[in-house]
Amino acid sequence: YRRPGLFGQHADVSAVAMGSLKRYWLLDARLTLPRLADRRVLVEAYGRRSDFTAEPFFGLGPRSERSNESLYALSNTDIGVSGVVTPVPWFSVGAAISHVRRADHPRSIDRFCDTGALPGFTSDPRYVRTRLFADINSREPQGNPRDGGRYLVSVDHFDDRDGGRYSFNRFEADLQQYVSLFRHRRVI
């Protein structure tokens, strides 16, 4: 469900529900204010809940083997707010803060390993996640890029609210460059 242009054309609302034959499901709801400060500021509140019933696991480290495949169920809840500032059309920076709750549930995983030895597996940690990111986006055209690039970097800090034992940082980079050939008919 999508409803753009609410509250005097300032807010967009969306809700998504998905499911699969493997009994995976996901619910996502968002309230977005994308047209603030002459479209240079975006603020969003969101909530997401998912349940994946059969995630594969092969063990820890380089000695893990495909023959040791086992399954576990993974549930996630993520509720938060984010903001993005776009000073020029091709550059944006943003931040987000959210409450994340995840729960792992063994299915067949305990056949091959001691789940107590897996960091955080036997607990259901609650995190406060903070995220900072920068995005340079010169792709043209936006919907079907044939030229330009996108360079997105982000840093997340997951702060374990149940004693800090499982806190961690994550760095991500998504670097894309599009090179057109034969009058924009082919792209590398």
Tab-separated table of C-alpha atoms in Angstrom:
chain	number	residue	atom	x	y	z
A	1	TYR	CA	0.000	0.000	0.000
A	2	ARG	CA	1.366	3.419	-0.967
A	3	ARG	CA	-0.252	6.761	-0.344
A	4	PRO	CA	1.846	9.752	-1.446
A	5	GLY	CA	1.000	13.382	-0.854
A	6	LEU	CA	-0.726	13.288	2.522
A	7	PHE	CA	-0.883	16.216	4.945
A	8	GLY	CA	-0.755	18.926	2.311
A	9	GLN	CA	1.584	16.994	0.007
A	10	HIS	CA	4.270	16.782	2.718
A	11	ALA	CA	4.078	13.100	3.722
A	12	ASP	CA	4.099	9.722	2.023
A	13	VAL	CA	2.882	6.530	3.703
A	14	SER	CA	3.747	3.004	2.626
A	15	ALA	CA	3.075	-0.445	4.014
A	16	VAL	CA	4.387	-3.727	2.612
A	17	ALA	CA	3.580	-7.311	3.553
A	18	MET	CA	5.409	-10.235	1.947
A	19	GLY	CA	5.403	-13.967	2.439
A	20	SER	CA	6.899	-17.020	0.802
A	21	LEU	CA	6.177	-20.696	0.410
A	22	LYS	CA	8.994	-21.400	2.905
A	23	ARG	CA	6.900	-19.486	5.487
A	24	TYR	CA	9.235	-16.491	5.457
A	25	TRP	CA	7.401	-13.229	6.037
A	26	LEU	CA	8.141	-9.522	6.299
A	27	LEU	CA	6.078	-6.484	7.329
A	28	ASP	CA	7.327	-2.948	6.677
A	29	ALA	CA	5.589	0.395	7.356
A	30	ARG	CA	6.989	3.900	6.720
A	31	LEU	CA	5.986	7.507	7.135
A	32	THR	CA	8.241	9.672	4.983
A	33	LEU	CA	8.495	13.461	4.783
A	34	PRO	CA	10.514	13.758	1.542
A	35	ARG	CA	9.745	17.331	0.515
A	36	LEU	CA	11.082	19.400	3.403
A	37	ALA	CA	13.295	22.468	2.837
A	38	ASP	CA	12.599	22.574	-0.892
A	39	ARG	CA	13.265	18.797	-1.217
A	40	ARG	CA	16.705	19.064	0.388
A	41	VAL	CA	15.707	17.317	3.624
A	42	LEU	CA	13.991	13.958	4.087
A	43	VAL	CA	12.813	12.556	7.428
A	44	GLU	CA	11.411	9.055	7.848
A	45	ALA	CA	9.945	6.946	10.644
A	46	TYR	CA	9.780	3.210	10.003
A	47	GLY	CA	9.073	-0.172	11.472
A	48	ARG	CA	10.017	-3.573	10.072
A	49	ARG	CA	9.381	-7.095	11.345
A	50	SER	CA	10.612	-10.243	9.642
A	51	ASP	CA	10.726	-13.947	10.360
A	52	PHE	CA	12.933	-16.236	8.260
A	53	THR	CA	12.265	-19.829	9.207
A	54	ALA	CA	15.102	-21.775	7.539
A	55	GLU	CA	18.382	-19.853	7.329
A	56	PRO	CA	21.406	-22.003	6.439
A	57	PHE	CA	24.462	-22.178	8.707
A	58	PHE	CA	27.700	-24.034	7.975
A	59	GLY	CA	29.769	-23.342	11.096
A	60	LEU	CA	32.285	-20.704	12.132
A	61	GLY	CA	35.518	-19.811	10.409
A	62	PRO	CA	37.523	-21.308	7.566
A	63	ARG	CA	36.881	-24.889	8.668
A	64	SER	CA	33.155	-24.682	8.033
A	65	GLU	CA	31.957	-27.207	5.480
A	66	ARG	CA	28.927	-27.335	3.217
A	67	SER	CA	28.267	-30.882	4.415
A	68	ASN	CA	27.578	-29.451	7.904
A	69	GLU	CA	24.668	-27.343	6.679
A	70	SER	CA	22.060	-26.847	9.355
A	71	LEU	CA	19.114	-24.512	9.734
A	72	TYR	CA	17.963	-21.909	12.212
A	73	ALA	CA	15.084	-19.431	12.344
A	74	LEU	CA	15.896	-15.714	12.443
A	75	SER	CA	13.460	-13.032	13.631
A	76	ASN	CA	14.190	-9.305	13.412
A	77	THR	CA	12.372	-6.192	14.576
A	78	ASP	CA	13.691	-2.756	13.592
A	79	ILE	CA	11.939	0.485	14.618
A	80	GLY	CA	13.563	3.853	14.016
A	81	VAL	CA	13.913	7.254	12.417
A	82	SER	CA	16.296	8.567	9.793
A	83	GLY	CA	17.158	11.874	8.189
A	84	VAL	CA	18.873	12.789	4.948
A	85	VAL	CA	20.216	16.168	3.821
A	86	THR	CA	20.822	16.734	0.094
A	87	PRO	CA	22.692	20.043	-0.339
A	88	VAL	CA	23.191	19.431	-4.083
A	89	PRO	CA	21.285	16.938	-6.268
A	90	TRP	CA	24.199	14.467	-6.551
A	91	PHE	CA	25.322	14.406	-2.883
A	92	SER	CA	23.531	13.458	0.329
A	93	VAL	CA	24.471	12.684	3.914
A	94	GLY	CA	22.311	11.134	6.553
A	95	ALA	CA	21.917	9.530	9.926
A	96	ALA	CA	19.568	7.008	11.479
A	97	ILE	CA	18.849	5.597	14.890
A	98	SER	CA	16.772	2.521	15.550
A	99	HIS	CA	15.944	-0.135	18.098
A	100	VAL	CA	16.801	-3.587	16.748
A	101	ARG	CA	15.739	-6.860	18.315
A	102	ARG	CA	16.853	-10.144	16.831
A	103	ALA	CA	16.212	-13.681	17.912
A	104	ASP	CA	17.798	-16.897	16.664
A	105	HIS	CA	16.026	-20.173	17.195
A	106	PRO	CA	17.839	-23.469	16.557
A	107	ARG	CA	16.168	-25.951	14.272
A	108	SER	CA	18.766	-28.452	13.165
A	109	ILE	CA	21.846	-26.393	14.005
A	110	ASP	CA	22.613	-28.215	17.255
A	111	ARG	CA	23.382	-31.430	15.317
A	112	PHE	CA	26.802	-30.098	14.267
A	113	CYS	CA	27.848	-27.563	16.858
A	114	ASP	CA	27.393	-26.338	20.392
A	115	THR	CA	25.051	-23.334	20.053
A	116	GLY	CA	26.391	-22.018	23.376
A	117	ALA	CA	29.760	-21.480	21.662
A	118	LEU	CA	28.251	-19.242	18.946
A	119	PRO	CA	28.557	-15.567	19.965
A	120	GLY	CA	25.093	-14.197	20.798
A	121	PHE	CA	23.200	-17.200	19.476
A	122	THR	CA	21.617	-18.338	22.724
A	123	SER	CA	20.632	-14.800	23.751
A	124	ASP	CA	18.187	-12.456	22.019
A	125	PRO	CA	20.168	-9.210	22.018
A	126	ARG	CA	18.530	-5.796	21.817
A	127	TYR	CA	20.541	-3.156	19.985
A	128	VAL	CA	20.399	0.556	19.507
A	129	ARG	CA	21.777	1.006	16.009
A	130	THR	CA	23.204	4.340	14.920
A	131	ARG	CA	24.121	4.873	11.303
A	132	LEU	CA	25.960	7.591	9.398
A	133	PHE	CA	26.275	7.599	5.631
A	134	ALA	CA	27.355	9.642	2.614
A	135	ASP	CA	26.111	9.091	-0.938
A	136	ILE	CA	27.486	10.518	-4.180
A	137	ASN	CA	25.077	9.676	-7.002
A	138	SER	CA	25.726	10.870	-10.560
A	139	ARG	CA	23.882	8.029	-12.347
A	140	GLU	CA	21.929	9.030	-15.444
A	141	PRO	CA	19.099	8.407	-16.000
A	142	GLN	CA	18.095	7.603	-12.412
A	143	GLY	CA	15.685	4.724	-13.132
A	144	ASN	CA	17.866	2.872	-15.672
A	145	PRO	CA	21.457	4.104	-15.365
A	146	ARG	CA	23.577	4.192	-18.518
A	147	ASP	CA	26.277	6.575	-17.340
A	148	GLY	CA	27.819	7.988	-14.155
A	149	GLY	CA	28.263	6.330	-10.816
A	150	ARG	CA	27.102	5.861	-7.263
A	151	TYR	CA	29.416	5.739	-4.287
A	152	LEU	CA	27.738	5.042	-0.962
A	153	VAL	CA	29.614	4.494	2.290
A	154	SER	CA	28.066	3.910	5.698
A	155	VAL	CA	29.142	3.156	9.244
A	156	ASP	CA	26.813	1.433	11.715
A	157	HIS	CA	27.303	0.956	15.431
A	158	PHE	CA	25.205	-1.745	17.089
A	159	ASP	CA	25.124	-1.084	20.834
A	160	ASP	CA	24.033	-4.173	22.784
A	161	ARG	CA	21.578	-2.889	25.399
A	162	ASP	CA	21.766	-6.103	27.430
A	163	GLY	CA	25.202	-5.651	28.947
A	164	GLY	CA	27.248	-4.598	25.910
A	165	ARG	CA	28.680	-8.056	25.337
A	166	TYR	CA	27.692	-8.246	21.661
A	167	SER	CA	28.206	-4.622	20.542
A	168	PHE	CA	29.912	-4.243	17.166
A	169	ASN	CA	30.577	-1.848	14.268
A	170	ARG	CA	29.892	-2.444	10.596
A	171	PHE	CA	31.314	-0.575	7.598
A	172	GLU	CA	29.710	-0.886	4.167
A	173	ALA	CA	30.648	0.497	0.765
A	174	ASP	CA	28.535	0.234	-2.382
A	175	LEU	CA	30.599	1.485	-5.317
A	176	GLN	CA	29.045	1.476	-8.784
A	177	GLN	CA	30.378	2.921	-12.045
A	178	TYR	CA	28.469	2.761	-15.334
A	179	VAL	CA	30.326	2.969	-18.650
A	180	SER	CA	28.192	3.322	-21.787
A	181	LEU	CA	29.141	1.705	-25.063
A	182	PHE	CA	27.620	1.894	-28.541
A	183	ARG	CA	25.601	5.109	-28.021
A	184	HIS	CA	24.222	4.115	-24.611
A	185	ARG	CA	22.901	0.781	-25.891
A	186	ARG	CA	25.275	-1.333	-23.798
A	187	VAL	CA	26.570	-0.692	-20.303
A	188	ILE	CA	29.487	-2.093	-18.353
